[in-house]
Coordinates of C-alpha atoms and ligand atoms in Angstrom, one line a residue:
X11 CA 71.4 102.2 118.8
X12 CA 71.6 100.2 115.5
X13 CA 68.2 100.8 114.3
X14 CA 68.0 97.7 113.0
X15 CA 71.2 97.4 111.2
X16 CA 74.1 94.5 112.3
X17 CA 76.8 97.2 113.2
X18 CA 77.2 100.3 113.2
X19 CA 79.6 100.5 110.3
X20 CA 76.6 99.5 108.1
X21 CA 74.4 101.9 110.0
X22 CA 76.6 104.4 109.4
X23 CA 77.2 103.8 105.7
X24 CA 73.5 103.9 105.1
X25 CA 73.4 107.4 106.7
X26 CA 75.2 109.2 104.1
X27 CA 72.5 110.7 102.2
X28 CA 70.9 112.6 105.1
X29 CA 74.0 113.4 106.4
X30 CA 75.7 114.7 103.5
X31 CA 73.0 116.7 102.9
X32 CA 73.2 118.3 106.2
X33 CA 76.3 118.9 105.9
X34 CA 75.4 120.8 102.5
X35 CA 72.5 122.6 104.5
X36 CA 72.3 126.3 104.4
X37 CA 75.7 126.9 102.7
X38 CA 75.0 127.3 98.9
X39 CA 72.5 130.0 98.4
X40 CA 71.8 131.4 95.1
X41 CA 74.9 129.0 93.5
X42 CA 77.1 130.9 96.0
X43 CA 79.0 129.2 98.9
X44 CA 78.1 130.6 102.5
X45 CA 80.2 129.7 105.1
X46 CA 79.9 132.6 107.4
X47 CA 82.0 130.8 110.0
X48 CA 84.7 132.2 107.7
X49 CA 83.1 135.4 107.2
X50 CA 86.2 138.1 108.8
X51 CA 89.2 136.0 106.8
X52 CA 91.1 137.9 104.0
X53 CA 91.8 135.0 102.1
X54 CA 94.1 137.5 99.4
X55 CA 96.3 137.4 102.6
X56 CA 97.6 133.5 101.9
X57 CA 100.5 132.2 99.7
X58 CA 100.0 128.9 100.3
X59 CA 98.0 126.2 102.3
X60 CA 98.6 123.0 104.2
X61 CA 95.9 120.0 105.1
X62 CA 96.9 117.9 108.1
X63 CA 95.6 115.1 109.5
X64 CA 95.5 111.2 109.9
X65 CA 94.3 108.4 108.6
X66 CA 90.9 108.8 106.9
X67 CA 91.1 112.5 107.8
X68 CA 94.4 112.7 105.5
X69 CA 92.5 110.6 102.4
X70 CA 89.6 113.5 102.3
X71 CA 92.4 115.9 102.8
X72 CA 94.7 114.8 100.1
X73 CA 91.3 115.1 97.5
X74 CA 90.1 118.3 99.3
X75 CA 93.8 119.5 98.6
X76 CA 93.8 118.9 95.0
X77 CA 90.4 120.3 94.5
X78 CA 91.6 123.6 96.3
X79 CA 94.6 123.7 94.2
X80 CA 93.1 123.7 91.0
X81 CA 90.0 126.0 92.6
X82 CA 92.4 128.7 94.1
X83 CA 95.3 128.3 92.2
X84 CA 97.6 128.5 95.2
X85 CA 99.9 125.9 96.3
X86 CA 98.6 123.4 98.5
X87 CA 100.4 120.7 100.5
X88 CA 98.5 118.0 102.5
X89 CA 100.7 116.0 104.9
X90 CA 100.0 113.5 107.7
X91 CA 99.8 115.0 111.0
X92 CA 102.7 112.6 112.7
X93 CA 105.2 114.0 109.8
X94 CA 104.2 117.5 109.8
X95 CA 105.4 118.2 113.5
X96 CA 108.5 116.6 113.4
X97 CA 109.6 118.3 109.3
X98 CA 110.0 121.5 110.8
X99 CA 107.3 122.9 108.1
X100 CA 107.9 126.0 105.8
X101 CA 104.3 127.9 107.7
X102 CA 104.8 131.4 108.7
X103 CA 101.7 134.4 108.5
X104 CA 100.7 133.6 105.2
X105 CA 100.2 130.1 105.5
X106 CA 96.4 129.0 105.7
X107 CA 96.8 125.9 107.6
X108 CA 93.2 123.3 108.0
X109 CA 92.8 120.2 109.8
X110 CA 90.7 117.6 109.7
X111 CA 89.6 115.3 112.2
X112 CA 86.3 113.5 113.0
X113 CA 86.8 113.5 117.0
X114 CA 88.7 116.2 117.4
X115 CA 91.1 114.6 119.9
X116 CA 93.6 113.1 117.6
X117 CA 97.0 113.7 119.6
X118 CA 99.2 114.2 116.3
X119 CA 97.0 116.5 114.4
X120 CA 96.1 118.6 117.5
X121 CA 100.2 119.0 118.3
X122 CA 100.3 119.8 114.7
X123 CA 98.0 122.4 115.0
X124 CA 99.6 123.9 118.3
X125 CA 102.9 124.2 116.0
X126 CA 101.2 126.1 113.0
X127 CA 99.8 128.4 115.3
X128 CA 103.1 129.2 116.5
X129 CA 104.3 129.9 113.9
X130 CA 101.6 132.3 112.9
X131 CA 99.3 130.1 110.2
X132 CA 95.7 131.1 110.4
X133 CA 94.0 127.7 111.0
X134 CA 90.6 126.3 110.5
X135 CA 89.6 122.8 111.7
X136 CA 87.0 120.8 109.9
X137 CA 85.6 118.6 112.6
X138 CA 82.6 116.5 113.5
X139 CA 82.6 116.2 117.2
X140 CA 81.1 119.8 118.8
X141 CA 83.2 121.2 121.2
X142 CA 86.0 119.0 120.7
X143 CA 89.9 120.1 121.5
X144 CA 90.7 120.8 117.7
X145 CA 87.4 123.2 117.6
X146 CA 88.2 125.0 120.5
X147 CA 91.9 125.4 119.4
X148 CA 91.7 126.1 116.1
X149 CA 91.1 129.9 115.1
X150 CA 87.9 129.1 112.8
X151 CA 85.8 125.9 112.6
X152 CA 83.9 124.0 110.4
X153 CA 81.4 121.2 111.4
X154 CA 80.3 118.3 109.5
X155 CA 77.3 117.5 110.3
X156 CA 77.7 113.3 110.4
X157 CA 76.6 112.8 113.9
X158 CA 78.1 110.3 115.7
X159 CA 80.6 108.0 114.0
X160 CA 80.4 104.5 116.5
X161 CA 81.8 102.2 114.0
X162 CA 86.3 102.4 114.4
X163 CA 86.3 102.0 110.4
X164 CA 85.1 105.8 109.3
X165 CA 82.7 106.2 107.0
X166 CA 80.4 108.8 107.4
X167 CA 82.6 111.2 108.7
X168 CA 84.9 110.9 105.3
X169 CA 82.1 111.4 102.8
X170 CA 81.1 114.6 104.8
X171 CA 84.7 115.7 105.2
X172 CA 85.4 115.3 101.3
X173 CA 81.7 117.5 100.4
X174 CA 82.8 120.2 103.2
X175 CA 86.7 120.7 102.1
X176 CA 84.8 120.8 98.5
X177 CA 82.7 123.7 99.3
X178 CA 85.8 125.7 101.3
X179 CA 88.0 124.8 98.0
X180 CA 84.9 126.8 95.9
X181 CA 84.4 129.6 99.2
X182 CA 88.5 130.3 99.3
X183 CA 88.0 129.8 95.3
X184 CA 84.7 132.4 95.4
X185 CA 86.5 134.9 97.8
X186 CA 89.7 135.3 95.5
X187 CA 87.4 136.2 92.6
X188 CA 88.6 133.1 90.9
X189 CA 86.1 131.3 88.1
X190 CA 83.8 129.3 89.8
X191 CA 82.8 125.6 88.2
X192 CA 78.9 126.4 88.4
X193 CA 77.9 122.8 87.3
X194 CA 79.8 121.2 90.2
X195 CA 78.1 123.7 93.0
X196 CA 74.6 122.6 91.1
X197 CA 75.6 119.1 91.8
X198 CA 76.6 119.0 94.8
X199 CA 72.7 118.7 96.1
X200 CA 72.1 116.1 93.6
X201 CA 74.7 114.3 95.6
X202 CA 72.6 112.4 98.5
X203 CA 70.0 111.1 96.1
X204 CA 73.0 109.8 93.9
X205 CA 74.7 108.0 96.8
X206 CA 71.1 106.2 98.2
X207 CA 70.8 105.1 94.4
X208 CA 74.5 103.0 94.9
X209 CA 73.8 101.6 98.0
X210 CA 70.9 100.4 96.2
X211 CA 73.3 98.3 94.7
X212 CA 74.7 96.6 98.1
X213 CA 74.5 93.0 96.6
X214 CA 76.9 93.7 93.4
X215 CA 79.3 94.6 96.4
X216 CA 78.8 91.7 98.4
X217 CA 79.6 89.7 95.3
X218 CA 83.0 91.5 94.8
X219 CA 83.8 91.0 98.1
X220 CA 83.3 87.6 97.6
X221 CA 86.7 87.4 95.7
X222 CA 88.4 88.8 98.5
X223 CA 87.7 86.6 101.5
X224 CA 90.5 83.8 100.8
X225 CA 93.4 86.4 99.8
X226 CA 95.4 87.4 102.0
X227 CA 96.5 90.6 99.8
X228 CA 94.5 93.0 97.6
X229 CA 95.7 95.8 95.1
X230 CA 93.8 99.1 94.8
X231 CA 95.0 101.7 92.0
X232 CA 94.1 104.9 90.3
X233 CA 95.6 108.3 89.4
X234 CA 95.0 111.7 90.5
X235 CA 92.1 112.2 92.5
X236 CA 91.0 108.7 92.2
X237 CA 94.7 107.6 94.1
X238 CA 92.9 109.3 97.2
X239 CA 89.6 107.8 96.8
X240 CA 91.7 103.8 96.7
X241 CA 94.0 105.1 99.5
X242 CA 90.8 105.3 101.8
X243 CA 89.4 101.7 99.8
X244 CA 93.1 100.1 101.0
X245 CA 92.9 101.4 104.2
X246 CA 89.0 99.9 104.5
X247 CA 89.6 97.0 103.7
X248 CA 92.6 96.2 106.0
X249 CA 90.8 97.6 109.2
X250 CA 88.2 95.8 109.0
X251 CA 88.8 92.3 107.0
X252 CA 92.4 92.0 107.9
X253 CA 93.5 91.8 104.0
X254 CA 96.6 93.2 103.7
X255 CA 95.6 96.1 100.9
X256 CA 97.9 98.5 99.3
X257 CA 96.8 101.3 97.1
X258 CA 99.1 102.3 94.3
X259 CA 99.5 105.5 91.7
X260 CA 98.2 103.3 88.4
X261 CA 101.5 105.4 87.2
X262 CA 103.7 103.7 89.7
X263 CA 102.9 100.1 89.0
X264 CA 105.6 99.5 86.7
X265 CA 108.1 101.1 88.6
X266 CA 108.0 98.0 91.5
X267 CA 104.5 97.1 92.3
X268 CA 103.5 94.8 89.6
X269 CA 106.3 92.6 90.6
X270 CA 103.9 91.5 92.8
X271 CA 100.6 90.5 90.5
X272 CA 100.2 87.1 89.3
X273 CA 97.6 84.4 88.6
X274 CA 94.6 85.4 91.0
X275 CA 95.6 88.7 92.7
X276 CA 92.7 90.9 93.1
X277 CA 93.2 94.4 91.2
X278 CA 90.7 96.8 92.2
X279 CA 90.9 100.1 90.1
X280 CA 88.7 103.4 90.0
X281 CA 88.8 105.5 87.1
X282 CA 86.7 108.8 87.2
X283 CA 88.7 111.1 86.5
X284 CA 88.1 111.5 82.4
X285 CA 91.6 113.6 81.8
X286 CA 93.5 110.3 83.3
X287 CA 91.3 107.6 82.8
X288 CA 92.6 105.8 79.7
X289 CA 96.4 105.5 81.3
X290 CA 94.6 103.7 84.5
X291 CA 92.9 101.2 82.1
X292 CA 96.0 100.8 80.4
X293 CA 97.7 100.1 83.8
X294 CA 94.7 97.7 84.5
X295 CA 95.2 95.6 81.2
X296 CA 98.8 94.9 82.7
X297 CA 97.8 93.8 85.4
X298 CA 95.3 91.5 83.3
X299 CA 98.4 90.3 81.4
X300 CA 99.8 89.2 84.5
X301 CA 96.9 87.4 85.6
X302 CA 95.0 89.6 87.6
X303 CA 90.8 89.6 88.4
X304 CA 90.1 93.3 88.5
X305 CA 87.1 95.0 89.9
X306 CA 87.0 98.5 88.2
X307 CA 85.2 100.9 89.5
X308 CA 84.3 103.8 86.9
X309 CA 82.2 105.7 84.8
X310 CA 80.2 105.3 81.5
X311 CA 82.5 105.5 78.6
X312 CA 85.6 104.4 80.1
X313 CA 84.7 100.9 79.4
X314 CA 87.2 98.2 79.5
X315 CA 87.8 94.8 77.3
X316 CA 86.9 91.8 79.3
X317 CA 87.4 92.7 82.7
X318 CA 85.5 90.4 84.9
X319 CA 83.5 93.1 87.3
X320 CA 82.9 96.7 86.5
X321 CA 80.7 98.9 87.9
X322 CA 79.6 102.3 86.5
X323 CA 79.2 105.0 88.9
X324 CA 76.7 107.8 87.8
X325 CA 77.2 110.5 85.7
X326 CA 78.2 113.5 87.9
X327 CA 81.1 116.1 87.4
X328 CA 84.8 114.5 87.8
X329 CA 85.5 115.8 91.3
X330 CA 82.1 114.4 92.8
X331 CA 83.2 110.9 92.1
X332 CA 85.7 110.7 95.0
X333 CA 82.4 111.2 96.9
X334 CA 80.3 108.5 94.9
X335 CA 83.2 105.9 94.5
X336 CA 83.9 106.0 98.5
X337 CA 80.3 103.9 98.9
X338 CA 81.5 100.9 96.8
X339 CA 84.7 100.9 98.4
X340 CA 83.4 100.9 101.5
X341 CA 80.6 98.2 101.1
X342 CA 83.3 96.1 99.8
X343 CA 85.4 96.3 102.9
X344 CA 82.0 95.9 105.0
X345 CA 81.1 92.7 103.6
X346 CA 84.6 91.1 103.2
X347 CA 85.1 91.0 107.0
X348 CA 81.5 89.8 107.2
X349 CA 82.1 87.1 105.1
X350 CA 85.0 86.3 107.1
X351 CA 83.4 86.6 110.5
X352 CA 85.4 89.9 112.2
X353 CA 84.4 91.9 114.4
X354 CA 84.1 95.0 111.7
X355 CA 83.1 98.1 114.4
X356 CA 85.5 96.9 116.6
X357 CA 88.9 95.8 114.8
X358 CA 91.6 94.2 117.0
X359 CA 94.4 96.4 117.8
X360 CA 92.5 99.8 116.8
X361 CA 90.7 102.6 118.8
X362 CA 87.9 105.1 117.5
X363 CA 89.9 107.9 118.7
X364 CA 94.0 108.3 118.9
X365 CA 94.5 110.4 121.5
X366 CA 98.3 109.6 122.3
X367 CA 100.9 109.6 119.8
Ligands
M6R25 O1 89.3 111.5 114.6 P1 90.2 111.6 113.5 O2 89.5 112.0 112.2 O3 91.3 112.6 113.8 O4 90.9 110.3 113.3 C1 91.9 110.0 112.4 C2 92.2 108.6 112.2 O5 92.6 108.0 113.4 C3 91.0 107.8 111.7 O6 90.5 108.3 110.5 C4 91.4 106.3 111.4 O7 92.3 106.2 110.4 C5 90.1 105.5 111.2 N1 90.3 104.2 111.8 C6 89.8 105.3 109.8 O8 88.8 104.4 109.5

């Protein structure tokens, strides 16, 4: 069922504020994280973690990995699932190993997760589908709560995967008797309101994605944790409107990348992240000088000289951003392929669930 929506895709995208905040339901109490599911883990035991997954799974794990670092202090790799069984990976007993997956049944993450266990990792999965393979296998579980995800392009299932590894960043983080960031856990359940406020702003979307329907390539950028959030945009946009999109470390540009800009490409940058930001818009006025249109995605203060679209996401803590920049970046995949007629919860070539390698 639509409920009255075109696709599903859109239908999902407009679920995110309830389901983010079931997925925040019941698990801070008092500004302190419960996630009892954990409860019987010693997490003193650990020397270093691993995220796995695929696709949109390994965007929210590649944010929910730098979140954890910085929250725990440990070291913390995150690796796609289809390279992690084959690298021979350095996990013995003290490795905390957690992987993400909407269905559950992704073949590479759930071999993955058969050869951390072997080799003695504790593993939790953070999963949407109830019951699925990676739930049962895994030794602890954690459920978002996004219901089902029809649409192939994930949406719904990302944003809850990004709040949930934030919370088990601030529980491992809590449990170590490491300093907790109080403001971001008070945040966190400002978070729905904040995301039904943006997609109040659909139309400033459609507009953007109005100067991607003739191109046949698009260039996302930013730095830190804003390179996940335009690895996720890229990856968007390709599935569903065919535009061949690349996302780029803002750093990286000069080192090959901005061979490729000239008169008319489409740069679209996100810059939250206030210790980084002014390198990005740096990076974006090169692009500029090379003729680029740039769509910047960002917050209040970081304003940039005459670039032709910006849009100013709202004032939360740096880390919440990867959650509130993923709705812009998603609306502007959504209504490029509308505008150019695709089939955008069914892209060719693509299923909902990759369950052989
Ligand atoms: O079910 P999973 O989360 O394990 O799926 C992983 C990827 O196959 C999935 O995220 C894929 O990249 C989607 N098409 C992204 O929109």
């Amino acid at each position: 069922k639509k409920d009255g929506y075109d696709t599903f895709m859109l239908k999902e995208i407009y679920e995110q504020p309830h389901v983010i905040a079931e997925t925040l339901r019941g698990r801070i109490v008092n500004q302190k994280i419960v996630l009892d599911e954990l409860n019987d883990i010693d997490f003193h035991q650990f020397n270093k973690v691993y995220f796995v997954a695929c696709g949109t799974a390994y965007h929210a794990s590649l944010c929910g990995s730098q979140v954890l670092e910085r929250a725990t202090k440990l070291p913390v790799i995150a690796t796609v699932a289809s390279e992690f069984r084959y690298n021979d990976p350095l996990v013995d007993e003290q490795t905390l190993a957690i992987f993400v997956s909407q269905s559950g049944e992704t073949a590479d993450t759930l071999a993955a997760l058969r050869l951390a266990k072997e080799k003695g990792a504790t593993t939790i999965a953070i999963a949407n589908v109830l019951g699925s393979t990676i739930s049962r296998d895994a030794n602890y579980v954690l459920y978002t709560c996004a219901g089902p995800e029809i649409a192939v392009a994930s949406t719904k299932a990302y944003t809850t995967q990004l709040v949930l590894l934030i919370l088990l960043a601030y529980y491992i983080a809590q449990e170590l008797g490491k300093e907790i960031d109080h403001e971001l856990i008070q945040q966190l359940n400002t978070i729905p309101q904040y995301v039904e406020n943006i997609l109040k702003d659909h139309s400033i979307f459609e507009n953007y994605a109005k100067m991607l329907e003739n191109l046949h390539d698009a260039y996302f950028i930013g730095r830190s944790l804003d390179y996940a959030s335009v690895l996720e945009g890229a990856l968007k946009l390709k599935e569903v409107s065919y535009v061949h999109a690349d996302a780029y470390v803002a750093g990286e540009l000069k080192h090959g990348p901005i061979a490729l800009i000239e008169d008319g490409s489409v740069v679209i940058a996100v810059a939250t992240q206030p210790h980084i930001a002014a390198k990005t818009i740096s990076n974006i006025q090169e692009t500029m000088a090379r003729g680029a249109r740039v769509i910047l995605l960002t917050t209040h203060g970081e304003e940039v000289k005459n670039v032709e679209n910006t849009y100013y996401l709202p004032d939360v803590v740096p880390t919440l951003q990867a959650i509130l920049v993923a709705i812009p970046l998603q609306l502007i995949a959504y209504y490029t392929a509308c505008i150019k007629g695709c089939d955008v919860d069914k892209p060719r070539n693509l299923a909902k669930s990759v369950t052989v390698e």
